[in-house]
PDB file of C-alpha atoms in Angstrom:
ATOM      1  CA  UNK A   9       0.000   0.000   0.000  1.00 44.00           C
ATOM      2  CA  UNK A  10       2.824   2.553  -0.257  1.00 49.00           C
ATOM      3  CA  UNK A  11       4.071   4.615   2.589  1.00 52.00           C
ATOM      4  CA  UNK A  12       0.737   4.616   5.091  1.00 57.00           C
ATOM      5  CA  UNK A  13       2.956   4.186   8.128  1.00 63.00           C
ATOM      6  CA  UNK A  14       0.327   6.722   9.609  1.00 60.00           C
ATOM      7  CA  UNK A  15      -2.892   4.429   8.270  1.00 65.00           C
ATOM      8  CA  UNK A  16      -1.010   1.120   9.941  1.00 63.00           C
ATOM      9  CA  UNK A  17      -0.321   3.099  13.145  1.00 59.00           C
ATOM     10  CA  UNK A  18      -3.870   4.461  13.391  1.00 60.00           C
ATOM     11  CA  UNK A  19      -5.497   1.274  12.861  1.00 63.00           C
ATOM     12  CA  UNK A  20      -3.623  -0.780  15.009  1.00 58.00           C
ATOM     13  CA  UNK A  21      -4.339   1.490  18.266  1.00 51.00           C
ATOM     14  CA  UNK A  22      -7.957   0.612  17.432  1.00 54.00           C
ATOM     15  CA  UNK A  23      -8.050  -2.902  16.628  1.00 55.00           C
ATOM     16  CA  UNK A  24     -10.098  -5.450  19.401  1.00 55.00           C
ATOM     17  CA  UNK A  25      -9.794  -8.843  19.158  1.00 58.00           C
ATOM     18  CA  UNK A  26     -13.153 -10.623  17.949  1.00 57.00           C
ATOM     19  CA  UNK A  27     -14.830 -14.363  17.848  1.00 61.00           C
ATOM     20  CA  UNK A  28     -14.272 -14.881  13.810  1.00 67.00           C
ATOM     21  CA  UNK A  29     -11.055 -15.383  11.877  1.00 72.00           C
ATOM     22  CA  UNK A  30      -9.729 -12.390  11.751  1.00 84.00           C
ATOM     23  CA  UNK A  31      -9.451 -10.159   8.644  1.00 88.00           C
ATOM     24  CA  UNK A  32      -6.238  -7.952   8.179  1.00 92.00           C
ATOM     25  CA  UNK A  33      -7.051  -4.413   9.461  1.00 94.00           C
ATOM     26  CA  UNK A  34      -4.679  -3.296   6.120  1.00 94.00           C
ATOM     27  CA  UNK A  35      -7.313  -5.379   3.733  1.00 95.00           C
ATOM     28  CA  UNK A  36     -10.552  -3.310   5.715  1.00 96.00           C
ATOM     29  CA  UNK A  37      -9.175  -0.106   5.363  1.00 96.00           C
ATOM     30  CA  UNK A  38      -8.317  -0.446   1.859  1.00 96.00           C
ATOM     31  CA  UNK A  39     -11.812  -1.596   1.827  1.00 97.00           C
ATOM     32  CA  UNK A  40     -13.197   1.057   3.616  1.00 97.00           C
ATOM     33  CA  UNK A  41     -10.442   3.952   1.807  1.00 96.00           C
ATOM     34  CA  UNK A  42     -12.460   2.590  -1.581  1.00 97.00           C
ATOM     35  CA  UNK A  43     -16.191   2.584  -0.754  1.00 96.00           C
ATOM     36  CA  UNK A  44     -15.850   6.350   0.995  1.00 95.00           C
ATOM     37  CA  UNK A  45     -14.093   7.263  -2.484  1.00 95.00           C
ATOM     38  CA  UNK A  46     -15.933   5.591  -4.988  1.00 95.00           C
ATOM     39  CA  UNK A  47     -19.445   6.162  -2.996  1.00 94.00           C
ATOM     40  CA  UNK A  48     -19.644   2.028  -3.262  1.00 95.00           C
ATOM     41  CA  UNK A  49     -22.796   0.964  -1.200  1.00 96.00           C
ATOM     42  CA  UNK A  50     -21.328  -1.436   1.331  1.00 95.00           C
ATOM     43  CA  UNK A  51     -23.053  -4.113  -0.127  1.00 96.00           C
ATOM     44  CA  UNK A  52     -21.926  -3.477  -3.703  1.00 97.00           C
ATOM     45  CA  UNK A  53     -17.843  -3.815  -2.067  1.00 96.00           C
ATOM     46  CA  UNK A  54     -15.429  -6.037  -5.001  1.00 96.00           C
ATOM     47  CA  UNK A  55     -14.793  -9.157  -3.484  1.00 95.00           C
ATOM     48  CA  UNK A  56     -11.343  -8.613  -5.219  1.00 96.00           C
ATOM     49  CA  UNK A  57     -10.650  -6.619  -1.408  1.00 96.00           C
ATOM     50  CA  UNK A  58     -11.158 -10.324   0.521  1.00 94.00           C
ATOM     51  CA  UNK A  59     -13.260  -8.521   3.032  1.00 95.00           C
ATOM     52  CA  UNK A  60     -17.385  -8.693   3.617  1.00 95.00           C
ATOM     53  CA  UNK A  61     -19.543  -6.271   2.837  1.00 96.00           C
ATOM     54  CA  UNK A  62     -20.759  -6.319   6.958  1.00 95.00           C
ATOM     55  CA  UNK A  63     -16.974  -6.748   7.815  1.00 95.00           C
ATOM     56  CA  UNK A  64     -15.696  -3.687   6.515  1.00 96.00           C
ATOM     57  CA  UNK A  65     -19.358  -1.578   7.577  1.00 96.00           C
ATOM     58  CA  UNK A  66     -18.701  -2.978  11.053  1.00 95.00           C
ATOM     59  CA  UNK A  67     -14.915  -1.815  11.529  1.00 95.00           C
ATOM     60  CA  UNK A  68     -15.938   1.304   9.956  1.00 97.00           C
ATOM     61  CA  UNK A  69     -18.282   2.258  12.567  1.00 96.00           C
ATOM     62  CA  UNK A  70     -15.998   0.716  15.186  1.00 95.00           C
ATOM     63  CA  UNK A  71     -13.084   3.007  13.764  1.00 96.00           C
ATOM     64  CA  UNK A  72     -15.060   6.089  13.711  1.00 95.00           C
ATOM     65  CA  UNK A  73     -16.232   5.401  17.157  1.00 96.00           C
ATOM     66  CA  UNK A  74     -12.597   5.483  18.747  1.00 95.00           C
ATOM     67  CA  UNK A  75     -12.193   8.413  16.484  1.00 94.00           C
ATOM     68  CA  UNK A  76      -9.684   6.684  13.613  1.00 95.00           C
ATOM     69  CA  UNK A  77     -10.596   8.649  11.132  1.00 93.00           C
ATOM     70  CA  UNK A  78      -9.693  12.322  13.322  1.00 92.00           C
ATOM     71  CA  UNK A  79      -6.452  11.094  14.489  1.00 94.00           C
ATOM     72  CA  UNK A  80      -5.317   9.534  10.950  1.00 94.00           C
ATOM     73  CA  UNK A  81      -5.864  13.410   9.511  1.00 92.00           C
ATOM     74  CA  UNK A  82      -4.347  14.664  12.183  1.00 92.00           C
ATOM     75  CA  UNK A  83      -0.777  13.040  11.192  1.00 94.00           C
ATOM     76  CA  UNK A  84      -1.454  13.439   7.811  1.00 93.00           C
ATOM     77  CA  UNK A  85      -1.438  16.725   8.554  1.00 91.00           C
ATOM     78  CA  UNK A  86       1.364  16.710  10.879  1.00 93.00           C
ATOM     79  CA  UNK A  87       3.750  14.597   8.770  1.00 94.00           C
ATOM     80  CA  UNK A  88       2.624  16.973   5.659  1.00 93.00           C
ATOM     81  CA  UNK A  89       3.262  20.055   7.655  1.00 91.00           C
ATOM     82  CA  UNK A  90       6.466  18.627   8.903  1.00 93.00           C
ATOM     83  CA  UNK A  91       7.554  17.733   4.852  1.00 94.00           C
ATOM     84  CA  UNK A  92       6.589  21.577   4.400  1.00 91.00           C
ATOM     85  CA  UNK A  93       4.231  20.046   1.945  1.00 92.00           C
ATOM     86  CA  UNK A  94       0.861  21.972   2.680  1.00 88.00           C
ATOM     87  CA  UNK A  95       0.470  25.561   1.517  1.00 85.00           C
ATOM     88  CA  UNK A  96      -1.958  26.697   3.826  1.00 80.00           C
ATOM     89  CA  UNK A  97      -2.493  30.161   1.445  1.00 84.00           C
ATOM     90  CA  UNK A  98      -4.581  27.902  -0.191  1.00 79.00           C
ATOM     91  CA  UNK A  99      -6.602  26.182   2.408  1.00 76.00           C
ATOM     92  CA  UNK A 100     -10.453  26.508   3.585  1.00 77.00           C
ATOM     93  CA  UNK A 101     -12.631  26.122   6.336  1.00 75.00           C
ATOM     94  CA  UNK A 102     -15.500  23.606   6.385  1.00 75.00           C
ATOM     95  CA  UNK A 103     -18.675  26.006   8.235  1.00 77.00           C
ATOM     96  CA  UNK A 104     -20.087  22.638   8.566  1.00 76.00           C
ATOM     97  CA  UNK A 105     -17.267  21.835  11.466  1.00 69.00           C
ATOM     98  CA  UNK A 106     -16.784  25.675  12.746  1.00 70.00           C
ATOM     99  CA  UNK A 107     -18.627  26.403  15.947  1.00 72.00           C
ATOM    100  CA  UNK A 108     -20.408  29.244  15.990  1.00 73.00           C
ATOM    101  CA  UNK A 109     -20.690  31.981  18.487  1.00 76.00           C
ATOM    102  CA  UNK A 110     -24.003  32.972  19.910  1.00 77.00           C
ATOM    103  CA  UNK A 111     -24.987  36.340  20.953  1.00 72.00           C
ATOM    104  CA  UNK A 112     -23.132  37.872  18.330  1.00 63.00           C
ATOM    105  CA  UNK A 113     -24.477  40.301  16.119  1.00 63.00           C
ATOM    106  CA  UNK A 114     -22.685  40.141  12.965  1.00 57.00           C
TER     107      UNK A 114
END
């Protein structure tokens, strides 16, 4: 999968042990990585990934719960930063994920 050192280290601090044989965390994500960028319905997921439709919904939901998905921007964004790789000139601000204040009149 390239250089996701920050992917493997994300995942890993959320994986839990289960009752079925277990599916590589690096297989789900990839999994996952496609159906969020392809808008795949879950059960539409390739079987070419080796990973079940429910599989990859349920450690999705799991991931997002212990907040994967935050942290694994995060250092994306730190190891970019770091690399001097992001020109923030450029960059915007979601209103969907900006508080804002009340009382104010503006």
């Amino acid at each position: 999968m390239g250089n996701c050192g920050a992917a493997d280290t994300a995942v890993q601090a959320t994986s839990a042990g289960g009752g079925t044989a277990p599916v590589a965390d690096r297989k789900v994500f990839c999994a996952i990585v496609y159906a969020l960028t392809t808008s795949c319905a879950w059960h539409r997921l390739p079987p070419c990934f080796g990973v079940s439709p429910a599989t990859a919904h349920r450690r999705f939901a799991a991931w997002t719960r212990a907040g994967l998905w935050r942290r694994l921007h995060n250092e994306v964004l730190d190891r970019l930063g770091a690399a001097g790789s992001i020109d923030w000139s450029a960059a915007l601000v979601n209103p969907a994920s900006v508080r804002a204040k009340r009382g104010t009149s503006s």
